[in-house]
Amino acid sequence: MQETLAIIKPDAVKKKSVGKIIDRILQAGFIVVAAKTINLTQAQAEGFYAVHRDKPFFANLIRFMCETPIWVMILSKENAIEEYRELMGSTDPQEAASGTLRRDFAETITRNAVHGSDSRDSAYREIAFFFSESERIAAS
Ligand code: CMP
């Protein structure tokens, strides 16, 4: 089994899509190993997205991620990183395949409803960024 870090972002929280998104994640066979809501500080958002610090969309992205509390989850499944990225669809919801979370729930390339780790290294870093061992609620 592999683990990945999933986030439900403020646009989806505001539209009350959290329950539907979690249902789709469970239907796709992922196990939720840990979950919580967190109101990111600007410093936390900047730390989480540090690799994008020099991108033109960085300031918008940080403001957006602090709009409401977000949901963060550790998801477990075989090949979880790639499978969750497939479930999410392309970063830009306009380009996301039908049936994907971003196609069905996202608004724009920044306000794109969900995040998922893009590699094993990212998953390791992102899970450690949000969760301690004692916050795990199920064996993976
Ligand atoms: P995410 O998968 O969380 O990783 C980085 C985020 O930056 C991405 O989703 C989008 O919210 C945002 N993002 C990525 N590329 C762009 C872009 N070209 N323009 C605006 N926002 C972007």
PDB file of C-alpha atoms and ligand atoms in Angstrom:
ATOM      1  CA  MET A   1       0.000   0.000   0.000  1.00  0.00           C
ATOM      2  CA  GLN A   2       1.119   3.538  -0.753  1.00  0.00           C
ATOM      3  CA  GLU A   3       0.074   6.811   0.899  1.00  0.00           C
ATOM      4  CA  THR A   4      -0.624  10.229  -0.574  1.00  0.00           C
ATOM      5  CA  LEU A   5      -1.627  13.600   0.874  1.00  0.00           C
ATOM      6  CA  ALA A   6      -4.969  14.977  -0.297  1.00  0.00           C
ATOM      7  CA  ILE A   7      -6.388  18.450   0.303  1.00  0.00           C
ATOM      8  CA  ILE A   8      -9.918  19.714  -0.291  1.00  0.00           C
ATOM      9  CA  LYS A   9      -9.436  23.407  -1.027  1.00  0.00           C
ATOM     10  CA  PRO A  10     -11.455  26.499  -0.034  1.00  0.00           C
ATOM     11  CA  ASP A  11     -13.483  26.729  -3.275  1.00  0.00           C
ATOM     12  CA  ALA A  12     -14.863  23.227  -2.685  1.00  0.00           C
ATOM     13  CA  VAL A  13     -15.394  23.922   1.028  1.00  0.00           C
ATOM     14  CA  LYS A  14     -17.373  27.096   0.202  1.00  0.00           C
ATOM     15  CA  LYS A  15     -19.521  25.210  -2.315  1.00  0.00           C
ATOM     16  CA  LYS A  16     -20.230  22.493   0.287  1.00  0.00           C
ATOM     17  CA  SER A  17     -18.702  19.837  -1.967  1.00  0.00           C
ATOM     18  CA  VAL A  18     -16.591  18.185   0.770  1.00  0.00           C
ATOM     19  CA  GLY A  19     -18.978  15.276   1.427  1.00  0.00           C
ATOM     20  CA  LYS A  20     -19.384  14.504  -2.274  1.00  0.00           C
ATOM     21  CA  ILE A  21     -15.609  14.618  -2.865  1.00  0.00           C
ATOM     22  CA  ILE A  22     -14.871  12.317   0.093  1.00  0.00           C
ATOM     23  CA  ASP A  23     -17.575   9.944  -1.142  1.00  0.00           C
ATOM     24  CA  ARG A  24     -15.912   9.801  -4.590  1.00  0.00           C
ATOM     25  CA  ILE A  25     -12.534   9.143  -2.919  1.00  0.00           C
ATOM     26  CA  LEU A  26     -14.006   6.250  -0.914  1.00  0.00           C
ATOM     27  CA  GLN A  27     -15.879   4.881  -3.955  1.00  0.00           C
ATOM     28  CA  ALA A  28     -12.536   4.808  -5.781  1.00  0.00           C
ATOM     29  CA  GLY A  29     -11.193   2.450  -3.126  1.00  0.00           C
ATOM     30  CA  PHE A  30      -8.961   4.734  -1.061  1.00  0.00           C
ATOM     31  CA  ILE A  31      -8.714   4.279   2.707  1.00  0.00           C
ATOM     32  CA  VAL A  32      -8.684   7.487   4.754  1.00  0.00           C
ATOM     33  CA  VAL A  33      -5.800   6.954   7.163  1.00  0.00           C
ATOM     34  CA  ALA A  34      -6.026  10.397   8.792  1.00  0.00           C
ATOM     35  CA  ALA A  35      -8.165  13.500   8.311  1.00  0.00           C
ATOM     36  CA  LYS A  36      -8.653  16.944   9.811  1.00  0.00           C
ATOM     37  CA  THR A  37      -9.573  20.515   8.999  1.00  0.00           C
ATOM     38  CA  ILE A  38      -6.999  23.267   9.363  1.00  0.00           C
ATOM     39  CA  ASN A  39      -7.123  27.014   8.897  1.00  0.00           C
ATOM     40  CA  LEU A  40      -3.776  27.638   7.194  1.00  0.00           C
ATOM     41  CA  THR A  41      -1.782  30.673   8.245  1.00  0.00           C
ATOM     42  CA  GLN A  42      -0.114  32.588   5.434  1.00  0.00           C
ATOM     43  CA  ALA A  43       3.260  31.217   6.609  1.00  0.00           C
ATOM     44  CA  GLN A  44       1.964  27.622   6.540  1.00  0.00           C
ATOM     45  CA  ALA A  45       0.502  28.066   3.045  1.00  0.00           C
ATOM     46  CA  GLU A  46       3.792  29.590   1.834  1.00  0.00           C
ATOM     47  CA  GLY A  47       5.731  26.725   3.408  1.00  0.00           C
ATOM     48  CA  PHE A  48       3.521  24.064   1.875  1.00  0.00           C
ATOM     49  CA  TYR A  49       3.739  25.595  -1.612  1.00  0.00           C
ATOM     50  CA  ALA A  50       7.383  26.755  -1.302  1.00  0.00           C
ATOM     51  CA  VAL A  51       8.344  25.117  -4.631  1.00  0.00           C
ATOM     52  CA  HIS A  52       5.998  27.565  -6.381  1.00  0.00           C
ATOM     53  CA  ARG A  53       7.409  30.654  -4.614  1.00  0.00           C
ATOM     54  CA  ASP A  54       8.731  32.182  -7.868  1.00  0.00           C
ATOM     55  CA  LYS A  55       5.631  31.494  -9.971  1.00  0.00           C
ATOM     56  CA  PRO A  56       3.419  34.411 -11.037  1.00  0.00           C
ATOM     57  CA  PHE A  57       0.365  32.769  -9.447  1.00  0.00           C
ATOM     58  CA  PHE A  58       2.006  32.291  -6.018  1.00  0.00           C
ATOM     59  CA  ALA A  59       0.441  35.269  -4.181  1.00  0.00           C
ATOM     60  CA  ASN A  60      -3.047  34.396  -5.476  1.00  0.00           C
ATOM     61  CA  LEU A  61      -2.584  30.766  -4.541  1.00  0.00           C
ATOM     62  CA  ILE A  62      -1.568  31.650  -0.968  1.00  0.00           C
ATOM     63  CA  ARG A  63      -4.496  34.071  -0.532  1.00  0.00           C
ATOM     64  CA  PHE A  64      -6.881  31.464  -1.894  1.00  0.00           C
ATOM     65  CA  MET A  65      -5.632  28.661   0.366  1.00  0.00           C
ATOM     66  CA  CYS A  66      -6.243  30.857   3.438  1.00  0.00           C
ATOM     67  CA  GLU A  67      -9.847  31.790   2.517  1.00  0.00           C
ATOM     68  CA  THR A  68     -11.487  29.046   4.619  1.00  0.00           C
ATOM     69  CA  PRO A  69     -10.336  26.052   6.625  1.00  0.00           C
ATOM     70  CA  ILE A  70      -9.220  23.239   4.311  1.00  0.00           C
ATOM     71  CA  TRP A  71      -9.576  19.470   4.717  1.00  0.00           C
ATOM     72  CA  VAL A  72      -6.339  17.488   4.709  1.00  0.00           C
ATOM     73  CA  MET A  73      -6.251  13.694   4.484  1.00  0.00           C
ATOM     74  CA  ILE A  74      -3.791  10.853   4.196  1.00  0.00           C
ATOM     75  CA  LEU A  75      -5.124   8.398   1.611  1.00  0.00           C
ATOM     76  CA  SER A  76      -3.898   4.830   1.289  1.00  0.00           C
ATOM     77  CA  LYS A  77      -4.218   2.483  -1.687  1.00  0.00           C
ATOM     78  CA  GLU A  78      -1.976   0.493  -3.975  1.00  0.00           C
ATOM     79  CA  ASN A  79      -0.308   3.021  -6.295  1.00  0.00           C
ATOM     80  CA  ALA A  80      -2.159   5.772  -4.362  1.00  0.00           C
ATOM     81  CA  ILE A  81      -0.135   8.730  -5.666  1.00  0.00           C
ATOM     82  CA  GLU A  82      -0.801   8.073  -9.339  1.00  0.00           C
ATOM     83  CA  GLU A  83      -4.349   6.785  -8.795  1.00  0.00           C
ATOM     84  CA  TYR A  84      -5.362   9.867  -6.801  1.00  0.00           C
ATOM     85  CA  ARG A  85      -3.857  12.149  -9.444  1.00  0.00           C
ATOM     86  CA  GLU A  86      -5.973  10.321 -12.018  1.00  0.00           C
ATOM     87  CA  LEU A  87      -9.074  10.740  -9.869  1.00  0.00           C
ATOM     88  CA  MET A  88      -8.317  14.491  -9.518  1.00  0.00           C
ATOM     89  CA  GLY A  89      -7.725  15.138 -13.239  1.00  0.00           C
ATOM     90  CA  SER A  90      -5.551  17.850 -14.788  1.00  0.00           C
ATOM     91  CA  THR A  91      -4.563  20.906 -12.729  1.00  0.00           C
ATOM     92  CA  ASP A  92      -6.690  23.066 -15.040  1.00  0.00           C
ATOM     93  CA  PRO A  93     -10.321  21.929 -14.674  1.00  0.00           C
ATOM     94  CA  GLN A  94     -10.972  22.950 -18.314  1.00  0.00           C
ATOM     95  CA  GLU A  95      -8.502  20.256 -19.352  1.00  0.00           C
ATOM     96  CA  ALA A  96      -9.567  17.651 -16.792  1.00  0.00           C
ATOM     97  CA  ALA A  97     -11.218  14.493 -18.128  1.00  0.00           C
ATOM     98  CA  SER A  98     -14.909  13.954 -17.478  1.00  0.00           C
ATOM     99  CA  GLY A  99     -15.650  12.138 -14.259  1.00  0.00           C
ATOM    100  CA  THR A 100     -12.612  13.607 -12.489  1.00  0.00           C
ATOM    101  CA  LEU A 101     -12.876  15.652  -9.290  1.00  0.00           C
ATOM    102  CA  ARG A 102     -11.513  18.829 -10.848  1.00  0.00           C
ATOM    103  CA  ARG A 103     -13.796  18.585 -13.869  1.00  0.00           C
ATOM    104  CA  ASP A 104     -16.827  18.115 -11.637  1.00  0.00           C
ATOM    105  CA  PHE A 105     -16.031  20.391  -8.676  1.00  0.00           C
ATOM    106  CA  ALA A 106     -13.366  22.973  -9.646  1.00  0.00           C
ATOM    107  CA  GLU A 107     -13.671  26.519 -10.952  1.00  0.00           C
ATOM    108  CA  THR A 108     -10.286  27.646 -12.357  1.00  0.00           C
ATOM    109  CA  ILE A 109      -6.654  26.540 -12.542  1.00  0.00           C
ATOM    110  CA  THR A 110      -5.951  28.135  -9.140  1.00  0.00           C
ATOM    111  CA  ARG A 111      -9.338  27.406  -7.532  1.00  0.00           C
ATOM    112  CA  ASN A 112      -9.097  23.773  -8.520  1.00  0.00           C
ATOM    113  CA  ALA A 113     -10.893  22.070  -5.593  1.00  0.00           C
ATOM    114  CA  VAL A 114      -8.309  19.452  -4.644  1.00  0.00           C
ATOM    115  CA  HIS A 115      -4.600  18.807  -4.233  1.00  0.00           C
ATOM    116  CA  GLY A 116      -2.684  15.531  -4.326  1.00  0.00           C
ATOM    117  CA  SER A 117       1.004  14.735  -3.895  1.00  0.00           C
ATOM    118  CA  ASP A 118       2.857  14.470  -7.222  1.00  0.00           C
ATOM    119  CA  SER A 119       5.624  12.015  -6.220  1.00  0.00           C
ATOM    120  CA  ARG A 120       6.810   9.744  -3.405  1.00  0.00           C
ATOM    121  CA  ASP A 121       9.113  12.469  -2.103  1.00  0.00           C
ATOM    122  CA  SER A 122       6.281  15.025  -2.120  1.00  0.00           C
ATOM    123  CA  ALA A 123       3.913  12.595  -0.403  1.00  0.00           C
ATOM    124  CA  TYR A 124       6.447  11.948   2.356  1.00  0.00           C
ATOM    125  CA  ARG A 125       7.111  15.665   2.861  1.00  0.00           C
ATOM    126  CA  GLU A 126       3.452  16.716   2.632  1.00  0.00           C
ATOM    127  CA  ILE A 127       2.183  14.014   5.020  1.00  0.00           C
ATOM    128  CA  ALA A 128       4.835  15.017   7.574  1.00  0.00           C
ATOM    129  CA  PHE A 129       3.926  18.692   7.026  1.00  0.00           C
ATOM    130  CA  PHE A 130       0.363  18.127   8.289  1.00  0.00           C
ATOM    131  CA  PHE A 131       0.265  14.966  10.406  1.00  0.00           C
ATOM    132  CA  SER A 132       1.999  13.377  13.375  1.00  0.00           C
ATOM    133  CA  GLU A 133       1.928   9.594  13.934  1.00  0.00           C
ATOM    134  CA  SER A 134      -0.701   9.942  16.691  1.00  0.00           C
ATOM    135  CA  GLU A 135      -3.198  11.534  14.282  1.00  0.00           C
ATOM    136  CA  ARG A 136      -3.543   8.379  12.187  1.00  0.00           C
ATOM    137  CA  ILE A 137      -7.001   6.838  12.561  1.00  0.00           C
ATOM    138  CA  ALA A 138      -6.602   3.578  10.628  1.00  0.00           C
ATOM    139  CA  ALA A 139      -3.860   1.103   9.825  1.00  0.00           C
ATOM    140  CA  SER A 140      -2.562   1.498   6.275  1.00  0.00           C
TER     141      SER A 140
HETATM  142  P1  CMP B   1      -1.977  22.016  -6.724  1.00  0.00           P
HETATM  143  O1  CMP B   1      -2.081  20.664  -7.315  1.00  0.00           O
HETATM  144  O2  CMP B   1      -2.413  22.202  -5.313  1.00  0.00           O
HETATM  145  O3  CMP B   1      -0.455  22.507  -6.861  1.00  0.00           O
HETATM  146  C1  CMP B   1      -0.088  23.848  -7.044  1.00  0.00           C
HETATM  147  C2  CMP B   1      -1.267  24.751  -7.223  1.00  0.00           C
HETATM  148  O4  CMP B   1      -0.964  25.999  -7.844  1.00  0.00           O
HETATM  149  C3  CMP B   1      -2.240  24.100  -8.185  1.00  0.00           C
HETATM  150  O5  CMP B   1      -2.854  22.997  -7.614  1.00  0.00           O
HETATM  151  C4  CMP B   1      -3.132  25.271  -8.509  1.00  0.00           C
HETATM  152  O6  CMP B   1      -4.019  25.588  -7.417  1.00  0.00           O
HETATM  153  C5  CMP B   1      -2.095  26.374  -8.627  1.00  0.00           C
HETATM  154  N1  CMP B   1      -1.610  26.532 -10.019  1.00  0.00           N
HETATM  155  C6  CMP B   1      -0.834  25.678 -10.711  1.00  0.00           C
HETATM  156  N2  CMP B   1      -0.556  26.155 -11.947  1.00  0.00           N
HETATM  157  C7  CMP B   1      -1.188  27.340 -12.039  1.00  0.00           C
HETATM  158  C8  CMP B   1      -1.296  28.321 -13.063  1.00  0.00           C
HETATM  159  N3  CMP B   1      -0.676  28.152 -14.247  1.00  0.00           N
HETATM  160  N4  CMP B   1      -1.993  29.438 -12.816  1.00  0.00           N
HETATM  161  C9  CMP B   1      -2.613  29.600 -11.636  1.00  0.00           C
HETATM  162  N5  CMP B   1      -2.557  28.698 -10.599  1.00  0.00           N
HETATM  163  C10 CMP B   1      -1.858  27.575 -10.798  1.00  0.00           C
END
